[in-house]
Coordinates of C-alpha atoms and ligand atoms in Angstrom, one line a residue:
M1 CA 0.0 0.0 0.0
S2 CA 2.9 2.3 0.5
A3 CA 3.6 4.6 -2.3
T4 CA 7.4 4.5 -2.5
H5 CA 9.2 1.2 -3.2
A6 CA 12.8 0.0 -3.1
S7 CA 13.9 -3.0 -5.1
P8 CA 11.1 -5.6 -5.6
K9 CA 11.2 -9.2 -4.3
R10 CA 9.9 -11.9 -6.6
L11 CA 6.4 -13.1 -6.2
A12 CA 6.5 -16.1 -8.5
P13 CA 9.2 -18.8 -8.6
I14 CA 9.6 -18.4 -12.4
F15 CA 10.7 -15.4 -14.5
K16 CA 9.3 -16.3 -17.9
A17 CA 6.3 -18.0 -19.3
A18 CA 5.3 -18.6 -23.0
C19 CA 1.7 -18.7 -24.2
V20 CA 1.0 -20.6 -27.5
G21 CA -2.4 -19.4 -28.6
G22 CA -3.7 -16.0 -27.4
G23 CA -7.4 -16.3 -27.8
V24 CA -10.0 -16.1 -25.0
I25 CA -8.1 -18.5 -22.7
G26 CA -4.5 -17.8 -23.9
G27 CA -5.2 -14.0 -23.5
G28 CA -6.4 -14.7 -19.9
W29 CA -3.3 -16.7 -19.1
I30 CA -1.1 -14.0 -20.5
A31 CA -2.7 -11.4 -18.3
R32 CA -2.5 -13.6 -15.2
F33 CA 1.2 -14.2 -15.7
L34 CA 2.0 -10.5 -16.6
L35 CA 0.2 -9.2 -13.5
A36 CA 2.1 -11.6 -11.3
G37 CA 5.3 -10.0 -12.6
I38 CA 6.2 -12.8 -15.0
D39 CA 7.6 -12.0 -18.5
V40 CA 5.5 -13.5 -21.3
T41 CA 6.3 -14.4 -24.9
V42 CA 3.4 -15.2 -27.2
F43 CA 3.0 -17.2 -30.4
D44 CA -0.3 -16.9 -32.2
P45 CA -0.5 -16.6 -36.0
H46 CA -3.8 -14.8 -35.9
P47 CA -3.3 -11.3 -37.6
D48 CA -5.2 -9.6 -34.8
A49 CA -3.6 -11.5 -32.0
E50 CA -1.8 -8.4 -30.5
R51 CA -5.0 -6.3 -30.5
I52 CA -7.1 -9.1 -29.0
V53 CA -4.5 -9.9 -26.3
G54 CA -4.2 -6.2 -25.6
E55 CA -7.9 -5.9 -25.0
V56 CA -7.9 -8.8 -22.6
I57 CA -4.9 -7.4 -20.7
A58 CA -6.7 -4.0 -20.4
N59 CA -9.8 -5.7 -18.9
A60 CA -7.5 -7.7 -16.5
E61 CA -5.7 -4.6 -15.3
R62 CA -9.0 -2.8 -14.7
A63 CA -10.3 -5.8 -12.8
Y64 CA -7.1 -6.1 -10.7
G65 CA -7.3 -2.4 -9.9
L66 CA -10.7 -3.0 -8.4
L67 CA -9.9 -6.4 -6.9
T68 CA -7.0 -5.5 -4.6
N69 CA -5.2 -2.7 -2.9
A70 CA -2.3 -5.0 -2.1
P71 CA 0.9 -4.0 -4.0
L72 CA 1.1 -6.0 -7.2
P73 CA 4.7 -6.7 -8.5
P74 CA 5.8 -4.6 -11.5
R75 CA 4.0 -6.0 -14.6
G76 CA 6.0 -8.5 -16.6
R77 CA 7.2 -7.7 -20.1
L78 CA 5.2 -8.9 -23.1
A79 CA 6.6 -9.9 -26.5
F80 CA 5.0 -11.5 -29.5
C81 CA 7.1 -13.8 -31.6
A82 CA 6.8 -14.7 -35.2
R83 CA 8.0 -18.3 -34.6
L84 CA 6.8 -20.7 -32.0
A85 CA 10.4 -21.9 -31.3
D86 CA 11.5 -18.4 -30.4
A87 CA 8.5 -17.9 -28.0
V88 CA 9.3 -21.0 -26.0
A89 CA 13.1 -21.1 -26.3
D90 CA 13.8 -19.9 -22.7
A91 CA 10.5 -20.2 -21.0
E92 CA 10.0 -22.0 -17.7
W93 CA 6.3 -22.6 -18.1
I94 CA 4.6 -23.0 -21.5
Q95 CA 0.9 -22.9 -21.7
E96 CA -0.8 -24.2 -24.8
S97 CA -4.2 -22.7 -25.6
V98 CA -4.8 -23.5 -29.3
P99 CA -8.2 -24.7 -30.5
E100 CA -9.7 -27.9 -29.1
R101 CA -8.6 -30.3 -31.9
L102 CA -6.5 -33.4 -30.9
D103 CA -4.4 -33.3 -34.2
L104 CA -3.6 -29.6 -33.9
K105 CA -2.8 -29.8 -30.2
R106 CA -0.5 -32.8 -30.8
R107 CA 1.3 -31.0 -33.6
V108 CA 1.7 -27.8 -31.6
L109 CA 2.8 -29.7 -28.4
A110 CA 5.4 -31.6 -30.4
E111 CA 6.8 -28.3 -31.7
I112 CA 6.9 -26.9 -28.1
D113 CA 8.5 -30.1 -26.8
A114 CA 11.3 -29.9 -29.4
A115 CA 12.1 -26.2 -28.9
C116 CA 11.7 -25.5 -25.1
P117 CA 14.2 -26.1 -22.3
A118 CA 14.2 -29.8 -21.1
E119 CA 13.2 -28.8 -17.5
A120 CA 10.3 -26.5 -18.6
L121 CA 6.7 -27.4 -17.6
I122 CA 4.1 -27.7 -20.4
G123 CA 0.5 -27.1 -19.5
S124 CA -2.4 -27.6 -21.9
S125 CA -5.6 -25.6 -21.5
T126 CA -7.7 -28.4 -23.1
S127 CA -11.2 -28.5 -21.9
G128 CA -11.5 -32.3 -22.1
L129 CA -8.8 -34.1 -24.1
L130 CA -6.9 -36.8 -22.2
P131 CA -3.3 -35.8 -21.3
T132 CA -2.1 -39.2 -22.2
D133 CA -3.4 -38.7 -25.7
L134 CA -1.6 -35.3 -25.8
Q135 CA 1.7 -37.0 -24.7
T136 CA 1.8 -39.3 -27.7
G137 CA 5.0 -38.8 -29.6
L138 CA 6.7 -36.2 -27.3
A139 CA 10.3 -36.6 -26.4
H140 CA 9.7 -35.4 -22.8
P141 CA 6.1 -36.4 -22.1
E142 CA 6.8 -36.5 -18.3
R143 CA 6.5 -32.7 -18.1
L144 CA 3.2 -32.4 -19.9
F145 CA 0.0 -32.1 -18.0
V146 CA -3.4 -30.5 -18.4
A147 CA -3.8 -27.1 -16.7
H148 CA -7.5 -26.5 -17.3
P149 CA -8.5 -22.9 -16.3
Y150 CA -11.8 -21.1 -16.3
N151 CA -12.7 -17.9 -18.1
P152 CA -11.7 -15.2 -17.2
V153 CA -8.4 -16.8 -16.3
Y154 CA -7.1 -13.6 -14.6
L155 CA -9.9 -13.6 -12.1
L156 CA -11.1 -17.2 -11.6
P157 CA -8.4 -19.0 -9.6
L158 CA -9.2 -22.6 -10.3
V159 CA -6.9 -24.7 -12.5
E160 CA -7.7 -28.5 -12.8
I161 CA -4.3 -30.2 -13.0
V162 CA -4.5 -33.6 -14.7
G163 CA -1.5 -35.8 -15.3
G164 CA -1.3 -38.4 -18.1
K165 CA 0.3 -41.8 -17.9
A166 CA 3.8 -40.3 -18.4
T167 CA 3.4 -37.2 -16.2
T168 CA 5.7 -37.4 -13.1
A169 CA 4.6 -36.5 -9.6
G170 CA 7.4 -33.8 -9.6
T171 CA 5.8 -32.1 -12.6
I172 CA 2.4 -31.9 -10.8
E173 CA 4.0 -30.6 -7.6
R174 CA 6.0 -27.9 -9.5
A175 CA 2.8 -26.9 -11.3
R176 CA 0.8 -26.6 -8.1
A177 CA 3.5 -24.5 -6.4
L178 CA 3.7 -22.1 -9.3
L179 CA -0.1 -21.7 -9.5
D180 CA -0.2 -21.1 -5.8
A181 CA 2.4 -18.4 -6.0
I182 CA 0.4 -16.4 -8.6
G183 CA -2.9 -16.6 -6.6
M184 CA -4.4 -19.6 -8.3
N185 CA -5.6 -22.9 -6.9
G186 CA -4.2 -26.0 -8.7
V187 CA -6.7 -28.8 -7.8
V188 CA -5.1 -32.1 -8.8
I189 CA -7.6 -34.5 -10.4
A190 CA -6.9 -38.1 -9.2
R191 CA -7.4 -39.9 -12.5
E192 CA -7.7 -38.7 -16.1
I193 CA -11.1 -38.8 -17.7
E194 CA -12.5 -36.8 -20.6
A195 CA -13.5 -33.3 -19.5
F196 CA -12.1 -33.8 -16.0
V197 CA -14.4 -32.6 -13.2
G198 CA -15.6 -29.1 -14.0
D199 CA -16.6 -29.6 -17.6
R200 CA -18.1 -33.0 -16.8
L201 CA -20.5 -31.2 -14.5
L202 CA -21.1 -28.3 -16.8
E203 CA -21.8 -30.5 -19.7
A204 CA -24.5 -32.3 -17.8
L205 CA -26.1 -28.9 -16.9
W206 CA -25.7 -27.6 -20.4
R207 CA -27.3 -30.6 -21.9
E208 CA -30.4 -30.2 -19.7
A209 CA -30.5 -26.5 -20.4
L210 CA -30.6 -27.2 -24.2
W211 CA -33.5 -29.6 -23.8
L212 CA -35.4 -27.1 -21.7
I213 CA -35.1 -24.4 -24.4
K214 CA -35.8 -26.8 -27.2
D215 CA -38.9 -28.1 -25.5
D216 CA -40.1 -24.5 -24.8
I217 CA -40.1 -25.1 -21.1
C218 CA -38.5 -21.7 -20.7
D219 CA -36.3 -19.2 -22.6
V220 CA -32.7 -18.4 -22.1
E221 CA -33.4 -15.4 -19.9
A222 CA -35.7 -17.4 -17.6
L223 CA -33.2 -20.2 -17.4
D224 CA -30.4 -17.8 -16.4
D225 CA -32.6 -16.2 -13.8
V226 CA -33.3 -19.6 -12.3
I227 CA -29.5 -20.1 -11.8
R228 CA -28.4 -16.6 -10.8
Y229 CA -31.2 -16.0 -8.3
S230 CA -30.7 -19.3 -6.5
F231 CA -28.2 -22.1 -6.6
G232 CA -25.7 -20.0 -8.6
L233 CA -25.3 -17.8 -5.5
R234 CA -24.9 -20.9 -3.3
W235 CA -22.3 -22.5 -5.6
A236 CA -20.0 -19.5 -5.5
Q237 CA -19.4 -19.9 -1.8
M238 CA -20.1 -23.6 -0.8
G239 CA -20.1 -25.7 -4.0
L240 CA -22.5 -28.7 -4.1
F241 CA -21.9 -31.1 -1.3
Q242 CA -21.6 -28.6 1.5
T243 CA -24.7 -26.8 0.3
Y244 CA -26.6 -30.1 0.3
R245 CA -25.3 -31.0 3.7
I246 CA -27.0 -27.8 5.0
A247 CA -30.2 -28.7 3.0
G248 CA -30.4 -31.9 4.9
G249 CA -31.2 -30.0 8.0
E250 CA -29.8 -31.0 11.4
A251 CA -29.2 -34.6 10.2
G252 CA -27.0 -33.2 7.5
M253 CA -25.9 -35.2 4.4
R254 CA -27.4 -38.6 5.6
H255 CA -30.9 -37.1 5.7
F256 CA -30.4 -35.3 2.4
L257 CA -29.4 -38.5 0.7
A258 CA -32.3 -40.4 2.2
Q259 CA -34.8 -37.7 1.1
F260 CA -33.6 -36.9 -2.4
G261 CA -31.7 -40.1 -3.3
P262 CA -34.8 -42.0 -4.5
C263 CA -35.8 -39.3 -7.0
L264 CA -32.6 -39.9 -9.0
K265 CA -34.4 -43.1 -10.2
W266 CA -37.6 -41.4 -11.4
P267 CA -35.7 -39.7 -13.2
W268 CA -36.2 -35.9 -13.5
T269 CA -33.6 -35.4 -16.1
K270 CA -33.1 -36.4 -19.7
L271 CA -29.9 -38.2 -18.7
T272 CA -27.4 -38.7 -21.5
D273 CA -29.8 -38.0 -24.4
V274 CA -28.1 -35.4 -26.6
V275 CA -30.3 -32.7 -28.0
D276 CA -30.0 -32.3 -31.8
L277 CA -28.4 -28.9 -32.3
D278 CA -30.1 -28.3 -35.6
E279 CA -30.3 -25.0 -37.5
A280 CA -33.7 -24.3 -35.9
L281 CA -32.4 -24.8 -32.3
I282 CA -29.3 -22.8 -33.0
E283 CA -31.4 -19.9 -34.4
K284 CA -33.8 -20.1 -31.5
I285 CA -31.0 -20.0 -28.8
S286 CA -29.0 -17.3 -30.6
A287 CA -32.1 -15.0 -31.1
Q288 CA -33.1 -15.3 -27.5
S289 CA -29.5 -14.7 -26.4
D290 CA -29.3 -11.5 -28.6
E291 CA -32.5 -10.3 -27.0
Q292 CA -31.2 -11.0 -23.5
A293 CA -28.0 -9.0 -24.2
A294 CA -30.1 -5.9 -25.0
G295 CA -27.4 -4.4 -27.2
L296 CA -24.5 -4.9 -24.8
S297 CA -21.3 -5.8 -26.6
I298 CA -19.2 -8.8 -25.5
R299 CA -16.5 -6.4 -24.1
A300 CA -19.2 -4.5 -22.1
L301 CA -20.6 -7.8 -20.8
E302 CA -17.1 -8.9 -19.9
R303 CA -16.6 -5.7 -17.8
I304 CA -19.9 -6.3 -16.0
R305 CA -19.0 -9.9 -15.4
D306 CA -15.6 -8.8 -14.0
E307 CA -17.0 -6.2 -11.7
N308 CA -19.5 -8.7 -10.4
L309 CA -16.8 -11.3 -9.9
V310 CA -14.6 -8.8 -8.1
G311 CA -17.5 -7.9 -5.8
I312 CA -18.2 -11.6 -5.0
L313 CA -14.5 -12.3 -4.4
Q314 CA -14.2 -9.4 -2.1
A315 CA -17.3 -10.4 -0.2
L316 CA -15.9 -13.9 0.2
K317 CA -12.6 -12.4 1.3
G318 CA -14.4 -10.5 4.2
S319 CA -16.1 -13.7 5.3
R320 CA -15.5 -15.0 8.8
G321 CA -14.0 -11.8 10.2
G322 CA -11.6 -11.3 7.3
E323 CA -10.2 -14.9 7.4
G324 CA -12.0 -15.4 4.0
W325 CA -14.0 -18.3 2.7
G326 CA -13.5 -20.4 -0.5
A327 CA -12.1 -18.3 -3.3
G328 CA -12.1 -15.3 -0.9
R329 CA -9.7 -17.1 1.4
L330 CA -7.4 -17.7 -1.5
L331 CA -7.5 -14.0 -2.3
A332 CA -6.8 -13.1 1.3
N333 CA -3.8 -15.4 1.3
F334 CA -2.6 -14.0 -2.1
E335 CA -2.8 -10.4 -0.7
R336 CA -0.8 -11.5 2.3
R337 CA 1.9 -12.9 0.0
L338 CA 1.8 -9.7 -2.1
L339 CA 2.4 -7.6 1.0
A340 CA 5.2 -9.9 2.2
S341 CA 7.0 -9.8 -1.2
A342 CA 6.5 -6.1 -1.7
P343 CA 9.8 -4.2 -1.3
A344 CA 10.1 -2.4 2.0
A345 CA 8.8 1.2 1.8
S346 CA 11.7 3.6 1.7
A347 CA 11.8 5.9 4.7
P348 CA 8.9 8.4 4.3
D349 CA 9.8 12.1 3.7
P350 CA 8.5 13.7 6.9
S351 CA 8.8 17.3 5.5
A352 CA 5.3 16.8 4.0
P353 CA 2.2 14.8 5.1
L354 CA 3.0 11.1 4.4
R355 CA 1.4 9.7 1.3
L356 CA 0.4 6.2 2.6
V357 CA -2.4 4.5 0.7
E358 CA -3.2 4.2 -3.0
A359 CA -6.4 2.3 -3.9
K360 CA -9.2 2.2 -6.4
V361 CA -12.9 2.5 -5.8
S362 CA -14.1 -1.1 -6.2
P363 CA -17.6 -2.2 -7.3
A364 CA -18.3 -3.5 -3.8
W365 CA -17.8 0.0 -2.4
I366 CA -20.6 1.6 -4.5
D367 CA -23.9 2.6 -2.9
Y368 CA -27.4 3.1 -4.3
N369 CA -26.4 6.6 -5.4
G370 CA -23.6 5.2 -7.6
H371 CA -20.9 6.7 -5.3
M372 CA -18.4 5.3 -2.8
T373 CA -20.5 4.4 0.2
E374 CA -19.7 6.2 3.5
H375 CA -18.1 3.4 5.5
R376 CA -15.5 2.8 2.8
Y377 CA -14.1 6.3 3.5
L378 CA -13.5 5.1 7.0
Q379 CA -11.9 1.9 5.7
V380 CA -9.4 3.8 3.6
F381 CA -8.6 6.1 6.6
G382 CA -8.2 2.9 8.8
D383 CA -5.8 1.5 6.2
T384 CA -3.9 4.9 6.3
T385 CA -3.6 4.6 10.0
D386 CA -2.4 1.0 9.7
A387 CA 0.2 2.1 7.2
L388 CA 1.5 4.8 9.6
L389 CA 1.6 2.2 12.4
R390 CA 3.7 -0.2 10.2
I391 CA 6.1 2.7 9.6
I392 CA 6.6 3.4 13.3
G393 CA 7.1 -0.3 14.0
V394 CA 3.7 -1.5 15.1
D395 CA 3.4 -4.6 12.9
M396 CA 1.7 -8.0 13.5
A397 CA 4.6 -9.2 15.7
Y398 CA 4.2 -6.1 17.9
V399 CA 0.4 -6.7 18.1
E400 CA 0.8 -10.4 18.9
A401 CA 3.3 -9.5 21.6
G402 CA 0.4 -7.7 23.4
H403 CA 0.7 -4.0 22.4
S404 CA -1.1 -1.9 19.9
Y405 CA -2.6 1.5 19.2
Y406 CA -6.4 1.7 19.3
T407 CA -8.4 4.4 17.6
V408 CA -10.6 6.1 20.2
E409 CA -12.0 9.0 18.2
T410 CA -12.6 9.8 14.5
H411 CA -14.1 12.9 13.0
L412 CA -14.7 12.2 9.3
R413 CA -15.7 14.9 6.8
H414 CA -17.2 13.9 3.4
L415 CA -16.2 16.7 1.0
D416 CA -16.9 15.1 -2.4
E417 CA -18.0 11.9 -4.1
A418 CA -15.8 9.1 -5.6
R419 CA -16.9 7.0 -8.6
L420 CA -16.3 3.4 -9.5
G421 CA -12.8 2.8 -10.5
E422 CA -11.4 6.2 -9.5
A423 CA -7.9 6.3 -8.1
L424 CA -7.7 7.2 -4.4
A425 CA -4.7 8.4 -2.4
S426 CA -4.5 9.3 1.2
T427 CA -2.0 11.4 3.3
C428 CA -1.4 11.5 7.0
Q429 CA -0.1 14.4 9.1
I430 CA 0.7 13.9 12.8
L431 CA -0.7 16.9 14.6
S432 CA 0.9 15.9 17.9
A433 CA 2.0 12.9 19.9
D434 CA 3.0 12.0 23.4
E435 CA 4.0 8.7 25.1
K436 CA 0.4 7.4 25.0
R437 CA -1.4 9.3 22.3
I438 CA -1.1 10.1 18.6
H439 CA -3.3 12.8 17.1
L440 CA -3.6 12.4 13.3
F441 CA -5.1 14.2 10.4
H442 CA -5.7 12.2 7.2
R443 CA -6.8 13.6 3.8
L444 CA -8.3 11.5 1.0
F445 CA -7.9 12.5 -2.7
A446 CA -9.6 11.0 -5.8
G447 CA -9.2 11.1 -9.5
T448 CA -6.7 12.8 -11.8
P449 CA -6.1 15.7 -11.3
E450 CA -6.6 14.9 -7.6
R451 CA -9.4 16.5 -5.7
E452 CA -9.9 16.3 -2.0
I453 CA -12.9 14.2 -1.1
A454 CA -12.6 13.6 2.7
T455 CA -10.6 14.3 5.8
A456 CA -10.4 12.3 9.0
E457 CA -9.0 13.4 12.3
Q458 CA -8.2 10.6 14.7
L459 CA -6.9 10.1 18.2
L460 CA -5.0 6.8 18.9
L461 CA -4.1 5.5 22.3
H462 CA -1.3 3.1 22.9
V463 CA -2.6 0.1 24.8
D464 CA -1.3 -2.9 26.6
S465 CA -4.0 -5.3 25.1
K466 CA -3.3 -8.1 27.5
A467 CA -3.8 -5.9 30.6
G468 CA -6.7 -4.1 28.8
R469 CA -5.4 -0.6 29.6
V470 CA -3.7 2.4 28.1
A471 CA 0.1 2.3 28.5
A472 CA 3.1 4.3 27.4
A473 CA 4.6 3.2 24.1
P474 CA 8.2 1.9 24.3
A475 CA 11.1 4.2 23.5
A476 CA 11.8 2.6 20.0
I477 CA 8.2 3.4 18.9
L478 CA 8.2 6.8 20.5
E479 CA 11.4 7.7 18.7
R480 CA 9.9 7.0 15.3
V481 CA 6.6 8.8 16.1
Q482 CA 8.5 11.9 17.4
A483 CA 10.8 12.0 14.4
I484 CA 7.7 12.4 12.1
A485 CA 5.7 14.5 14.6
S486 CA 8.5 17.1 15.1
A487 CA 8.9 17.4 11.3
H488 CA 5.1 17.7 10.9
A489 CA 5.0 20.4 13.6
R490 CA 6.6 22.8 11.0
L491 CA 3.6 22.2 8.7
E492 CA 0.5 24.3 8.6
T493 CA -2.4 23.1 10.7
P494 CA -4.7 21.6 8.0
L495 CA -8.0 23.1 7.1
G496 CA -10.7 21.3 9.0
A497 CA -8.5 20.1 11.9
G498 CA -10.3 20.5 15.2
R499 CA -13.6 21.2 13.6
A500 CA -16.8 20.3 15.4
V501 CA -19.7 18.6 13.6
G502 CA -21.7 21.2 11.6
E503 CA -19.1 23.9 11.9
K504 CA -18.6 26.0 8.7
R505 CA -15.5 28.0 9.4
A506 CA -13.4 28.2 6.3
G507 CA -9.9 29.0 7.6
P508 CA -7.6 27.0 9.9
T509 CA -9.5 26.4 13.1
A510 CA -8.5 26.6 16.7
C511 CA -7.2 23.1 16.7
R512 CA -5.7 22.3 20.0
T513 CA -3.0 19.7 20.0
L514 CA -2.4 17.1 22.7
Q515 CA 0.0 19.4 24.4
G516 CA -3.0 21.7 24.7
G517 CA -5.0 19.1 26.4
G518 CA -5.9 16.6 23.6
S519 CA -9.0 16.4 21.4
E520 CA -11.1 15.2 24.3
D521 CA -10.5 18.8 25.8
R522 CA -11.8 20.6 22.7
A523 CA -14.9 22.6 23.1
Ligands
LIG601 N1 -13.2 -20.6 -23.9 C1 -13.3 -21.2 -22.7 O1 -14.2 -20.9 -21.9 C2 -12.3 -22.2 -22.3 C3 -12.2 -22.6 -21.0 C4 -11.2 -23.4 -20.6 C5 -10.4 -24.0 -21.5 N2 -10.5 -23.7 -22.9 C6 -9.6 -24.4 -23.8 O2 -8.6 -23.4 -24.2 C7 -8.2 -23.7 -25.5 C8 -8.3 -22.4 -26.3 O3 -9.7 -22.1 -26.4 P1 -10.2 -20.5 -26.6 O4 -11.6 -20.5 -26.2 O5 -9.2 -19.6 -26.1 O6 -10.1 -20.5 -28.2 P2 -9.9 -19.3 -29.2 O7 -10.4 -19.7 -30.5 O8 -10.5 -18.0 -28.5 O9 -8.4 -19.1 -29.2 C9 -7.5 -20.0 -29.9 C10 -6.3 -19.2 -30.4 O10 -5.3 -20.1 -30.8 C11 -4.7 -19.5 -32.0 N3 -4.1 -20.6 -32.8 C12 -4.7 -21.4 -33.8 N4 -3.7 -22.2 -34.2 C13 -2.6 -21.9 -33.6 C14 -1.2 -22.4 -33.7 N5 -0.9 -23.4 -34.5 N6 -0.3 -21.9 -32.8 C15 -0.6 -20.9 -32.0 N7 -1.8 -20.4 -31.9 C16 -2.8 -20.9 -32.7 C17 -5.9 -18.8 -32.7 O11 -5.4 -17.8 -33.6 C18 -6.6 -18.3 -31.5 O12 -6.2 -17.0 -31.2 C19 -9.0 -24.9 -26.0 O13 -8.3 -26.1 -25.8 C20 -10.3 -24.8 -25.1 O14 -10.9 -26.1 -25.0 C21 -11.5 -22.8 -23.3

């Protein structure tokens, strides 16, 4: 979150990836790698490949800006190559994402295998082909595996990892570790079957959906409503089995199986019958889908999808008191790793208010007026205070050892609105400090050029959290606080400091500092 950085530490265990195929899925992989700080070379003979990939990266950067305030590593470098062999020559991970045809994939994988370093990993994005079939004819089949992602690859963290007969356990382990480092979750599928787990499930649902449309039971809009207003919401956070466990009531899964098991034999579904996708059905579905889109382009729909996914991921991240749940826990862990691998902030310049937090207004922060909702202002100011505390040495180890600063007063003024996606930056000025108290004044700016949208004046008390009482801070902390406080004493008292609720005075106010009795003494 700090604005100034020294030399970066690496987030990912690799430096360079190659992507062969840069369509919907290849483009998503490219963005995922680049944003994790990995250099990417691309081979895709499509004449518009650079433009298409550029648009996916732009969407991904926008989505990451909304997703997290944690410090992302410097973006990796991107290069397009005219020859496949050049793209993969010194790559450590090669991801194949060419169209789903066995003959094409085999030919491309053989070219990759012949041109890439012997120790490189080769993942295939195939949606359902068996890895053993893809390994046929390779000189080094032991490093080939399926790495099946979900669209958009830069936001959805799952990758199904499926080994073929020749894939070694070491390959699978290395693949998992790399995915973990870039915020993804490599779930290893125990045995290879066509379509693995995810597409197996999705195909069953898709087949039923096609029957329901063909038989005029509902149209595509009604079908999507049935999913997104009900089990779609449940699936995002608990999947299938845990959801049904709850549906079984107090007796849990056993009762659920007893109650709904028999109806599997009725059966409700059309089982494996395959609907005939004839011209008439294709036209019917496409026309209904066009009407449902109501003129929104694919890129516009992608942006809406990404904003919604970001909101869901953030909600899941906040679950269980911030511990996170499901994909939200993964995001929380990834952010912790980003913070840990971020370069230490260089010593702040105390001759001006400290610029401490840079963020973006995320979709989950927007209220019914279309602006950043009020408690998010406090969240950013809280993050600003946390950033100051880290600078003065109050980190997690300090808190776990039984001491901390608690905020006991906040006076927050809302001066202007912030809109979705706007850049935010906050500054912090220490108005005064003594051995037990720090009196702060934060300012929040939005947009370019920056405009001031809020201020917050806070009083912090140093506490012995085990004893549950206010206590003097130790000398090492006080020394850092005083170094900033004495430099800030030379700054002008900010407009709005010491102001009471409803006061409209324009100029600097009669803000009394702690030496003058503290904010609790103000009239
Ligand atoms: N679309 C999805 O939702 C999805 C999800 C998961 C996995 N997949 C899998 O990902 C793979 C790619 O699917 P997609 O949806 O991105 O398809 P796509 O058609 O959007 O992209 C394929 C890309 O491969 C390029 N290409 C064709 N021949 C090539 C070659 N010889 N060398 C290099 N590039 C070549 C094409 O120019 C195109 O840009 C498929 O195996 C698919 O099953 C797709």
